[in-house]
XYZ file of N, CA and C in Angstrom:
783
model
N 70.342 174.201 109.179
C 69.495 172.984 109.230
C 68.646 173.066 110.497
N 67.314 172.823 110.328
C 66.482 172.934 111.522
C 66.581 171.693 112.388
N 66.058 171.777 113.580
C 66.204 170.698 114.564
C 65.515 169.414 114.128
N 64.334 169.556 113.388
C 63.596 168.360 112.958
C 64.423 167.528 112.004
N 65.059 168.202 111.041
C 65.867 167.502 110.040
C 67.068 166.836 110.714
N 67.706 167.553 111.642
C 68.863 167.025 112.349
C 68.495 165.782 113.151
N 67.358 165.855 113.828
C 66.901 164.717 114.630
C 66.622 163.501 113.760
N 66.006 163.731 112.600
C 65.676 162.641 111.675
C 66.952 161.989 111.125
N 67.929 162.841 110.792
C 69.207 162.327 110.259
C 69.935 161.504 111.307
N 69.916 161.964 112.536
C 70.580 161.245 113.628
C 69.938 159.886 113.856
N 68.631 159.830 113.726
C 67.905 158.571 113.921
C 68.279 157.575 112.845
N 68.346 158.049 111.579
C 68.705 157.162 110.460
C 70.121 156.628 110.654
N 71.048 157.521 111.080
C 72.428 157.109 111.305
C 72.521 156.064 112.404
N 71.759 156.237 113.453
C 71.775 155.294 114.577
C 71.265 153.915 114.137
N 70.167 153.915 113.366
C 69.582 152.645 112.888
C 70.561 151.919 111.984
N 71.228 152.683 111.077
C 72.187 152.089 110.137
C 73.365 151.461 110.880
N 73.891 152.217 111.862
C 75.019 151.725 112.643
C 74.642 150.489 113.447
N 73.451 150.464 114.001
C 72.987 149.315 114.782
C 72.869 148.078 113.906
N 72.359 148.256 112.670
C 72.208 147.137 111.735
C 73.571 146.567 111.350
N 74.552 147.488 111.128
C 75.906 147.056 110.746
C 76.559 146.231 111.855
N 76.442 146.714 113.087
C 77.026 146.008 114.219
C 76.367 144.655 114.430
N 75.040 144.618 114.235
C 74.307 143.369 114.373
C 74.752 142.351 113.335
N 74.997 142.842 112.099
C 75.449 141.963 111.019
C 76.815 141.391 111.328
N 77.696 142.238 111.863
C 79.047 141.788 112.204
C 79.006 140.678 113.246
N 78.121 140.841 114.230
C 78.001 139.831 115.272
C 77.507 138.515 114.685
N 76.553 138.628 113.726
C 76.002 137.431 113.113
C 77.020 136.675 112.301
N 78.006 137.384 111.730
C 79.007 136.757 110.890
C 80.218 136.265 111.665
N 80.249 136.519 112.956
C 81.395 136.128 113.766
C 81.567 134.616 113.756
N 82.786 134.156 113.534
C 83.068 132.718 113.461
C 82.921 132.070 114.822
N 82.488 130.823 114.789
C 82.395 130.053 116.027
C 83.800 129.733 116.515
N 83.975 129.458 117.801
C 85.304 129.109 118.328
C 85.952 127.955 117.566
N 85.149 126.935 117.197
C 85.716 125.788 116.480
C 86.196 126.192 115.098
N 85.453 127.092 114.439
C 85.859 127.562 113.112
C 87.152 128.349 113.203
N 87.253 129.213 114.246
C 88.461 130.003 114.426
C 89.668 129.112 114.685
N 89.495 128.084 115.531
C 90.589 127.158 115.823
C 91.025 126.425 114.570
N 90.040 125.967 113.780
C 90.346 125.252 112.541
C 91.137 126.141 111.596
N 90.713 127.396 111.479
C 91.391 128.323 110.582
C 92.821 128.591 111.032
N 93.007 128.751 112.343
C 94.340 129.014 112.887
C 95.283 127.839 112.670
N 94.739 126.614 112.621
C 95.567 125.430 112.450
C 95.717 125.017 110.990
N 95.198 125.807 110.069
C 95.418 125.557 108.655
C 94.499 124.538 108.024
N 93.339 124.244 108.654
C 92.376 123.349 108.032
C 90.973 123.899 108.242
N 90.032 123.434 107.418
C 88.646 123.836 107.556
C 87.890 122.787 108.354
N 86.632 123.098 108.688
C 85.811 122.138 109.424
C 85.536 120.889 108.598
N 85.714 121.001 107.271
C 85.489 119.860 106.382
C 86.704 118.937 106.286
N 87.833 119.357 106.827
C 89.032 118.524 106.774
C 88.824 117.249 107.589
N 89.070 116.064 106.980
C 88.912 114.802 107.724
C 89.718 114.809 109.020
N 89.173 114.176 110.039
C 89.705 114.249 111.403
C 91.192 113.894 111.502
N 91.591 112.769 110.925
C 92.975 112.319 111.047
C 93.953 113.208 110.291
N 93.501 113.861 109.250
C 94.393 114.704 108.453
C 94.637 116.061 109.111
N 93.876 116.369 110.154
C 94.097 117.623 110.877
C 95.347 117.557 111.741
N 95.805 116.328 112.011
C 96.906 116.152 112.950
C 98.260 115.952 112.273
N 98.286 115.851 110.953
C 99.549 115.574 110.276
C 100.362 116.849 110.088
N 101.651 116.688 109.916
C 102.550 117.830 109.761
C 102.400 118.472 108.385
N 102.879 119.697 108.250
C 102.844 120.384 106.956
C 103.655 119.616 105.915
N 104.738 119.014 106.358
C 105.590 118.237 105.452
C 104.831 117.029 104.902
N 104.067 116.367 105.783
C 103.280 115.213 105.348
C 102.140 115.649 104.444
N 101.514 116.778 104.750
C 100.459 117.309 103.881
C 100.994 117.545 102.476
N 102.180 118.101 102.410
C 102.796 118.373 101.106
C 103.085 117.062 100.373
N 103.566 116.052 101.107
C 103.862 114.756 100.507
C 102.595 114.096 99.953
N 101.472 114.223 100.668
C 100.229 113.562 100.273
C 99.473 114.308 99.181
N 99.871 115.531 98.885
C 99.173 116.336 97.877
C 99.096 115.583 96.551
N 97.866 115.367 96.082
C 97.664 114.697 94.802
C 97.819 113.193 94.835
N 98.036 112.604 96.022
C 98.230 111.155 96.132
C 96.977 110.458 96.662
N 96.917 109.148 96.438
C 95.832 108.316 96.951
C 96.396 107.100 97.679
N 95.619 106.606 98.630
C 95.854 105.282 99.213
C 94.667 104.425 98.791
N 94.946 103.318 98.113
C 93.891 102.441 97.626
C 93.588 101.361 98.662
N 92.308 101.184 98.957
C 91.852 100.115 99.851
C 90.992 99.168 99.024
N 91.436 97.907 98.909
C 90.692 96.892 98.167
C 89.921 96.032 99.162
N 88.602 95.982 99.011
C 87.757 95.177 99.889
C 87.347 93.908 99.158
N 87.870 92.763 99.633
C 87.580 91.484 99.005
C 86.736 90.596 99.883
N 86.978 89.288 99.820
C 86.156 88.311 100.520
C 86.048 88.591 102.022
N 84.807 88.521 102.511
C 84.548 88.738 103.925
C 84.268 90.190 104.266
N 84.597 91.111 103.339
C 84.438 92.547 103.624
C 83.818 93.305 102.451
N 83.282 92.549 101.474
C 82.716 93.193 100.286
C 81.194 93.212 100.269
N 80.562 92.813 101.387
C 79.107 92.893 101.467
C 78.688 94.333 101.741
N 77.437 94.616 101.497
C 76.931 95.993 101.594
C 77.144 96.605 102.975
N 76.911 95.830 104.028
C 77.040 96.352 105.392
C 78.484 96.748 105.708
N 79.428 95.849 105.390
C 80.836 96.150 105.658
C 81.342 97.316 104.818
N 80.982 97.323 103.546
C 81.435 98.399 102.656
C 80.923 99.740 103.151
N 79.650 99.779 103.546
C 79.055 101.026 104.030
C 79.738 101.519 105.304
N 79.964 100.616 106.256
C 80.583 101.004 107.528
C 82.022 101.469 107.320
N 82.786 100.679 106.564
C 84.193 101.025 106.320
C 84.308 102.356 105.579
N 83.453 102.555 104.589
C 83.470 103.812 103.825
C 83.175 104.998 104.723
N 82.192 104.854 105.596
C 81.815 105.944 106.501
C 82.952 106.300 107.454
N 83.569 105.272 108.041
C 84.658 105.510 108.997
C 85.859 106.155 108.304
N 86.251 105.617 107.154
C 87.421 106.148 106.452
C 87.157 107.539 105.887
N 85.916 107.814 105.522
C 85.593 109.143 105.012
C 85.713 110.189 106.119
N 85.247 109.847 107.312
C 85.357 110.767 108.448
C 86.814 110.994 108.835
N 87.605 109.928 108.801
C 88.989 110.006 109.258
C 89.939 110.592 108.221
N 89.765 110.186 106.939
C 90.746 110.571 105.917
C 90.136 111.180 104.651
N 88.861 110.950 104.433
C 88.214 111.381 103.199
C 88.254 110.269 102.163
N 87.092 109.923 101.595
C 86.994 108.885 100.571
C 86.620 109.523 99.241
N 87.352 109.171 98.224
C 87.168 109.738 96.892
C 85.838 109.298 96.271
N 85.170 110.256 95.610
C 83.974 109.958 94.822
C 84.160 110.593 93.442
N 83.195 110.383 92.561
C 83.281 110.985 91.231
C 83.256 112.504 91.321
N 82.575 113.028 92.324
C 82.456 114.479 92.466
C 83.552 115.099 93.332
N 84.202 114.279 94.175
C 85.126 114.833 95.168
C 86.424 114.047 95.238
N 87.561 114.716 95.018
C 88.847 114.040 95.217
C 89.113 113.882 96.715
N 89.825 112.844 97.086
C 90.150 112.616 98.494
C 91.321 111.641 98.568
N 91.848 111.460 99.774
C 93.020 110.614 99.951
C 92.738 109.142 99.675
N 91.588 108.639 100.144
C 91.296 107.210 100.071
C 90.455 106.860 98.848
N 90.912 105.862 98.102
C 90.134 105.282 97.009
C 89.757 103.863 97.413
N 88.456 103.562 97.465
C 87.985 102.226 97.830
C 87.561 101.478 96.577
N 88.124 100.271 96.388
C 87.744 99.386 95.295
C 87.155 98.117 95.899
N 85.958 97.757 95.470
C 85.267 96.593 96.015
C 85.276 95.463 94.983
N 85.741 94.283 95.432
C 85.741 93.107 94.558
C 84.462 92.301 94.793
N 83.757 91.861 93.711
C 84.131 91.975 92.291
C 83.556 93.189 91.572
N 82.706 93.969 92.251
C 81.957 95.040 91.598
C 82.839 95.973 90.770
N 83.974 96.361 91.316
C 84.833 97.332 90.639
C 85.884 96.690 89.748
N 85.761 95.389 89.537
C 86.748 94.678 88.712
C 86.078 93.907 87.573
N 84.962 94.428 87.094
C 84.238 93.783 86.009
C 84.757 94.284 84.667
N 85.130 93.343 83.816
C 85.606 93.667 82.468
C 84.844 92.780 81.480
N 84.057 93.399 80.607
C 83.272 92.629 79.657
C 82.290 91.694 80.325
N 81.768 92.111 81.491
C 80.797 91.297 82.209
C 81.405 90.192 83.041
N 82.735 90.126 83.135
C 83.404 89.089 83.911
C 84.298 89.706 84.985
N 84.475 88.970 86.097
C 85.332 89.431 87.181
C 86.789 89.279 86.758
N 87.533 90.364 86.785
C 88.939 90.324 86.390
C 89.782 91.049 87.443
N 90.292 90.299 88.424
C 91.144 90.931 89.436
C 92.409 91.470 88.793
N 92.758 90.917 87.627
C 93.941 91.390 86.889
C 93.803 92.830 86.430
N 92.572 93.361 86.457
C 92.353 94.747 86.029
C 92.776 95.764 87.086
N 93.296 95.284 88.225
C 93.744 96.195 89.287
C 94.756 97.204 88.753
N 95.714 96.724 87.961
C 96.745 97.620 87.424
C 96.123 98.739 86.598
N 95.086 98.403 85.817
C 94.416 99.412 84.994
C 93.649 100.407 85.857
N 93.074 99.918 86.953
C 92.261 100.790 87.820
C 93.106 101.853 88.526
N 94.375 101.544 88.756
C 95.210 102.495 89.498
C 96.261 103.168 88.616
N 96.220 102.875 87.332
C 97.268 103.353 86.423
C 97.441 104.870 86.448
N 96.338 105.607 86.534
C 96.389 107.068 86.498
C 96.595 107.696 87.879
N 96.718 106.856 88.896
C 96.824 107.384 90.256
C 98.276 107.453 90.720
N 98.538 108.444 91.563
C 99.838 108.580 92.208
C 99.662 108.057 93.637
N 100.129 106.832 93.880
C 99.791 106.163 95.130
C 100.805 106.394 96.247
N 100.246 106.528 97.465
C 101.061 106.574 98.679
C 100.975 105.250 99.411
N 100.179 104.305 98.893
C 100.072 103.008 99.519
C 98.834 102.247 99.075
N 98.798 100.955 99.442
C 97.656 100.102 99.129
C 97.435 99.128 100.275
N 96.166 98.941 100.639
C 95.795 97.973 101.670
C 94.754 97.036 101.078
N 95.003 95.740 101.205
C 94.109 94.743 100.618
C 93.497 93.924 101.739
N 92.188 93.933 101.810
C 91.457 93.247 102.879
C 90.669 92.096 102.265
N 91.042 90.850 102.587
C 90.336 89.701 102.031
C 90.659 89.473 100.571
N 91.942 89.445 100.229
C 92.371 89.328 98.825
C 91.804 88.086 98.156
N 91.174 88.248 96.976
C 90.699 87.087 96.225
C 91.857 86.388 95.515
N 91.608 85.172 95.072
C 92.629 84.401 94.381
C 93.113 85.140 93.138
N 94.431 85.206 92.977
C 95.012 85.835 91.797
C 95.400 87.286 91.984
N 95.097 87.857 93.153
C 95.442 89.269 93.331
C 96.953 89.475 93.334
N 97.701 88.498 93.826
C 99.164 88.645 93.841
C 99.730 88.717 92.420
N 99.027 88.093 91.466
C 99.460 88.164 90.069
C 99.282 89.589 89.548
N 98.158 90.222 89.936
C 97.924 91.613 89.547
C 98.998 92.527 90.129
N 99.394 92.254 91.383
C 100.453 93.048 92.006
C 101.801 92.801 91.326
N 102.018 91.568 90.881
C 103.261 91.245 90.164
C 103.367 92.050 88.872
N 102.235 92.237 88.205
C 102.220 93.024 86.967
C 102.580 94.485 87.249
N 102.120 94.976 88.398
C 102.461 96.349 88.792
C 103.959 96.440 89.088
N 104.493 95.405 89.750
C 105.937 95.355 90.001
C 106.721 95.367 88.692
N 106.287 94.568 87.724
C 107.002 94.440 86.453
C 107.037 95.748 85.663
N 106.038 96.599 85.890
C 105.978 97.865 85.161
C 106.968 98.894 85.697
N 107.442 98.685 86.920
C 108.375 99.646 87.515
C 109.791 99.377 87.017
N 110.625 100.400 87.057
C 111.983 100.303 86.525
C 112.844 99.296 87.280
N 112.671 99.246 88.608
C 113.510 98.337 89.410
C 112.801 97.045 89.795
N 111.590 96.840 89.254
C 110.860 95.617 89.545
C 110.267 95.569 90.933
N 110.138 96.731 91.570
C 109.577 96.803 92.915
C 108.471 97.852 92.964
N 107.473 97.594 93.800
C 106.418 98.585 94.023
C 106.988 99.666 94.933
N 106.815 100.919 94.565
C 107.486 102.021 95.255
C 106.760 102.497 96.517
N 105.589 101.930 96.805
C 104.802 102.350 97.968
C 104.471 101.138 98.836
N 104.077 101.354 100.090
C 103.756 100.237 100.982
C 102.513 99.469 100.519
N 102.534 98.154 100.671
C 101.384 97.297 100.372
C 101.147 96.394 101.577
N 99.984 96.545 102.228
C 99.626 95.724 103.381
C 98.520 94.762 102.951
N 98.692 93.460 103.203
C 97.675 92.466 102.854
C 97.123 91.838 104.129
N 95.822 91.991 104.336
C 95.165 91.516 105.551
C 94.152 90.429 105.211
N 94.240 89.282 105.900
C 93.270 88.196 105.788
C 93.106 87.721 104.337
N 94.220 87.506 103.691
C 94.224 87.106 102.283
C 93.654 85.707 102.086
N 92.919 85.533 100.979
C 92.473 84.212 100.553
C 93.163 83.847 99.246
N 94.257 84.519 98.984
C 95.066 84.299 97.799
C 96.204 83.322 98.136
N 96.994 82.966 97.160
C 98.155 82.103 97.354
C 99.093 82.703 98.404
N 99.503 81.889 99.367
C 100.296 82.374 100.499
C 101.635 82.959 100.038
N 102.414 82.170 99.308
C 103.728 82.643 98.873
C 103.618 83.847 97.944
N 102.591 83.841 97.098
C 102.379 84.972 96.201
C 102.068 86.249 96.952
N 101.227 86.136 97.982
C 100.881 87.300 98.811
C 102.102 87.835 99.543
N 102.906 86.918 100.078
C 104.108 87.321 100.816
C 105.111 88.045 99.906
N 105.228 87.585 98.678
C 106.235 88.150 97.768
C 105.841 89.505 97.194
N 104.555 89.841 97.250
C 104.104 91.109 96.659
C 103.627 92.116 97.702
N 103.787 91.779 98.986
C 103.321 92.663 100.062
C 104.444 92.979 101.037
N 104.331 94.122 101.706
C 105.266 94.428 102.789
C 105.092 93.414 103.912
N 103.821 93.101 104.209
C 103.520 92.053 105.169
C 102.129 91.501 104.896
N 101.916 90.268 105.369
C 100.614 89.615 105.298
C 100.186 89.337 106.738
N 98.930 89.635 107.051
C 98.422 89.417 108.411
C 97.169 88.561 108.358
N 97.134 87.508 109.191
C 95.976 86.616 109.276
C 95.570 86.434 110.731
N 94.363 85.873 110.896
C 93.871 85.550 112.231
C 93.810 84.035 112.369
N 94.098 83.531 113.559
C 94.006 82.087 113.807
C 93.314 81.826 115.131
N 92.498 80.765 115.168
C 91.943 80.307 116.438
C 93.070 79.800 117.326
N 92.883 79.861 118.638
C 93.893 79.324 119.546
C 93.941 77.803 119.416
N 95.130 77.305 119.118
C 95.334 75.860 118.988
C 96.661 75.509 119.633
N 97.052 74.269 119.526
C 98.331 73.839 120.075
C 99.496 74.126 119.135
N 99.213 74.620 117.946
C 100.263 74.939 116.985
C 100.296 76.428 116.734
N 101.419 76.913 116.278
C 101.541 78.347 115.980
C 100.679 78.721 114.797
N 100.666 77.857 113.773
C 99.973 78.200 112.543
C 98.479 78.325 112.756
N 97.894 77.314 113.408
C 96.477 77.384 113.709
C 95.589 77.300 112.486
N 94.314 77.578 112.692
C 93.318 77.506 111.627
C 92.898 78.920 111.254
N 93.193 79.333 110.037
C 92.836 80.666 109.583
C 91.347 80.707 109.277
N 90.696 81.773 109.675
C 89.252 81.877 109.494
C 88.841 83.296 109.139
N 87.654 83.430 108.548
C 87.139 84.761 108.207
C 86.527 85.441 109.431
N 85.961 84.634 110.350
C 85.299 85.207 111.508
C 86.309 85.513 112.608
N 86.327 86.768 113.050
C 87.255 87.181 114.100
C 86.439 87.801 115.230
N 86.334 87.146 116.375
C 85.538 87.686 117.480
C 86.134 88.976 118.044
N 85.238 89.882 118.453
C 85.651 91.153 119.064
C 86.649 91.905 118.175
N 86.343 91.960 116.905
C 87.264 92.595 115.957
C 86.492 93.519 115.025
N 87.040 94.712 114.795
C 86.428 95.687 113.895
C 87.428 96.004 112.791
N 87.094 95.636 111.570
C 87.996 95.860 110.434
C 88.285 97.339 110.223
N 87.328 98.194 110.544
C 87.525 99.633 110.364
C 88.680 100.148 111.220
N 88.846 99.545 112.400
C 89.903 99.991 113.303
C 91.283 99.677 112.753
N 91.486 98.444 112.270
C 92.805 98.090 111.752
C 93.099 98.846 110.459
N 92.062 99.142 109.674
C 92.264 99.944 108.464
C 92.677 101.370 108.834
N 91.995 101.941 109.812
C 92.332 103.300 110.261
C 93.760 103.346 110.797
N 94.123 102.362 111.625
C 95.489 102.302 112.164
C 96.515 102.137 111.050
N 96.198 101.288 110.081
C 97.122 101.020 108.975
C 97.353 102.259 108.129
N 96.281 102.982 107.825
C 96.409 104.197 107.007
C 97.160 105.275 107.773
N 96.871 105.406 109.060
C 97.559 106.397 109.898
C 99.065 106.182 109.863
N 99.489 104.921 109.977
C 100.920 104.603 109.932
C 101.476 104.732 108.516
N 100.691 104.342 107.544
C 101.144 104.323 106.154
C 101.489 105.711 105.621
N 100.703 106.714 106.001
C 100.934 108.046 105.439
C 102.235 108.675 105.945
N 102.807 108.092 106.986
C 104.087 108.578 107.484
C 105.274 107.803 106.909
N 105.016 106.664 106.258
C 106.097 105.796 105.788
C 106.834 106.360 104.578
N 106.061 106.643 103.518
C 106.585 107.207 102.263
C 107.426 106.229 101.458
N 107.580 105.016 101.927
C 108.301 103.980 101.200
C 107.915 102.620 101.788
N 108.172 101.527 101.044
C 107.822 100.198 101.560
C 108.560 99.862 102.853
N 107.952 99.005 103.658
C 108.586 98.535 104.888
C 109.664 97.506 104.574
N 110.679 97.476 105.404
C 111.730 96.473 105.249
C 111.402 95.248 106.096
N 111.731 94.076 105.580
C 111.482 92.828 106.309
C 112.626 92.575 107.274
N 112.682 93.383 108.335
C 113.743 93.240 109.333
C 113.137 93.116 110.729
N 113.943 93.342 111.738
C 113.483 93.182 113.113
C 112.431 94.185 113.544
N 112.247 95.250 112.783
C 111.248 96.266 113.139
C 109.863 95.954 112.579
N 109.782 94.950 111.708
C 108.511 94.685 111.031
C 107.448 94.147 111.985
N 107.788 93.157 112.801
C 106.790 92.598 113.712
C 106.266 93.629 114.714
N 107.133 94.447 115.356
C 106.614 95.498 116.247
C 105.710 96.493 115.507
N 106.018 96.768 114.239
C 105.179 97.680 113.456
C 103.784 97.090 113.285
N 103.709 95.822 112.898
C 102.413 95.171 112.685
C 101.643 95.078 113.999
N 102.343 94.827 115.107
C 101.692 94.745 116.416
C 100.985 96.051 116.756
N 101.550 97.189 116.343
C 100.945 98.494 116.629
C 99.578 98.662 115.972
N 99.336 97.935 114.910
C 98.069 98.053 114.182
C 96.934 97.331 114.885
N 97.290 96.441 115.821
C 96.320 95.602 116.514
C 96.035 96.103 117.922
N 94.954 95.618 118.482
C 94.665 95.867 119.884
C 95.794 95.271 120.724
N 96.170 95.950 121.789
C 97.300 95.514 122.621
C 97.109 94.120 123.212
N 95.861 93.696 123.370
C 95.612 92.384 123.984
C 95.827 91.235 123.001
N 95.996 91.556 121.723
C 96.205 90.519 120.707
C 97.655 90.022 120.723
N 97.817 88.711 120.576
C 99.144 88.110 120.516
C 99.527 87.887 119.065
N 100.696 88.366 118.669
C 101.156 88.270 117.281
C 102.364 87.348 117.195
N 102.316 86.383 116.283
C 103.436 85.470 116.055
C 103.680 85.353 114.559
N 104.859 84.860 114.209
C 105.174 84.645 112.796
C 104.437 83.413 112.260
N 104.041 83.506 111.017
C 103.414 82.380 110.342
C 104.455 81.285 110.105
N 104.064 80.043 110.369
C 104.944 78.896 110.142
C 104.328 78.002 109.073
N 105.082 77.724 108.034
C 104.595 76.863 106.950
C 104.374 75.444 107.480
N 103.171 74.920 107.246
C 102.807 73.614 107.775
C 103.618 72.476 107.198
N 104.128 72.631 105.974
C 104.876 71.553 105.317
C 106.374 71.606 105.624
N 106.940 72.810 105.576
C 108.399 72.930 105.748
C 108.806 73.251 107.177
N 107.866 73.790 107.976
C 108.203 74.189 109.340
C 108.992 75.484 109.407
N 109.117 76.176 108.259
C 109.881 77.419 108.208
C 109.016 78.618 108.576
N 109.609 79.565 109.321
C 108.920 80.801 109.670
C 109.016 81.796 108.526
N 107.933 82.500 108.280
C 107.943 83.547 107.258
C 108.555 84.820 107.842
N 109.225 85.579 106.994
C 109.821 86.828 107.479
C 108.834 87.990 107.477
N 107.729 87.860 106.696
C 106.794 88.998 106.625
C 105.329 88.565 106.681
N 105.077 87.389 107.242
C 103.697 86.896 107.369
C 103.448 86.598 108.837
N 102.354 87.179 109.372
C 102.081 87.075 110.808
C 100.674 86.566 111.068
N 100.509 85.931 112.217
C 99.225 85.420 112.674
C 98.932 86.024 114.052
N 97.704 86.454 114.276
C 97.356 86.942 115.622
C 96.160 86.175 116.180
N 96.100 86.138 117.490
C 94.993 85.472 118.187
C 94.209 86.504 118.974
C-alpha cells in the first residue's frame, strides 16, 4: 500500500473516531438524570413519590387516592391551582395518563341525566382500587353516598382512610362515614365557634398535600383514639390551634371532629 492511500485511510479513521467520541459526549446523562436513575425513578416521577420506600411503592401500584372538590373549592381558580400542585407532588390522573390522584369536582363530575347526583360517587369509583379519599367542601348528601360504599363492603366498613375537610354536609353523617372531620372557626368565646368558608392565611393545596403524604403511609383507616388529634394537628400549620368539636345542643365532644383557629 502506498503512502498516499495509507494517509487517506488514517484520516478517515481519525474523523470517524472523533465523531463517535463526540456523539458519546452528547448522549451523556446530566447529573440529575443519573441521580434519578440510581434512585429508581425518572425525572418525570412526581416529587413526593421519589421519597417513598420500595414497600410503599409496591403497595400503591395500581391504586388511586380520590380527591373530591366541593363547595368553596370547585371554582376554576381553585381547581386549577390544586390540580397543578397535586400533579407536581403526586401525579394527577387524566384520560391519557394513569396517576395516583383522581380529582372529582362537584357538580361537574357528578352529573347524571343532566342533574347533579352526589349519590353517583359510588359509581365513579367502582372500578378503582383506592388507597384513600379526601373530601374538601362536601356538599349535602355526600355522607349518604359514603354510606352506600360502606354497605357494599363485607364488614360494612370502608377499607381505606377517608378525610373530610370543611364539610357542608350533615355533621353526624360526616362524622360517621369519615376517619375525621376538620373545620375552621373564627376565634370566639366558645370552643365551637362559627364555621366559615373563608380561612385567612390558609392554602388548601398545603393541607391536601400533607393529607396525601400521610395517607399513603396509613394503608388502613385511622382509629378514633388518643392518636387521632395529634395526627390531624400534623396536617396543619404549627401555629394553628386544634380543639375537639363540641355539639351546641348536647355539649358533647366529638371523638373524630375537630375545629382549628
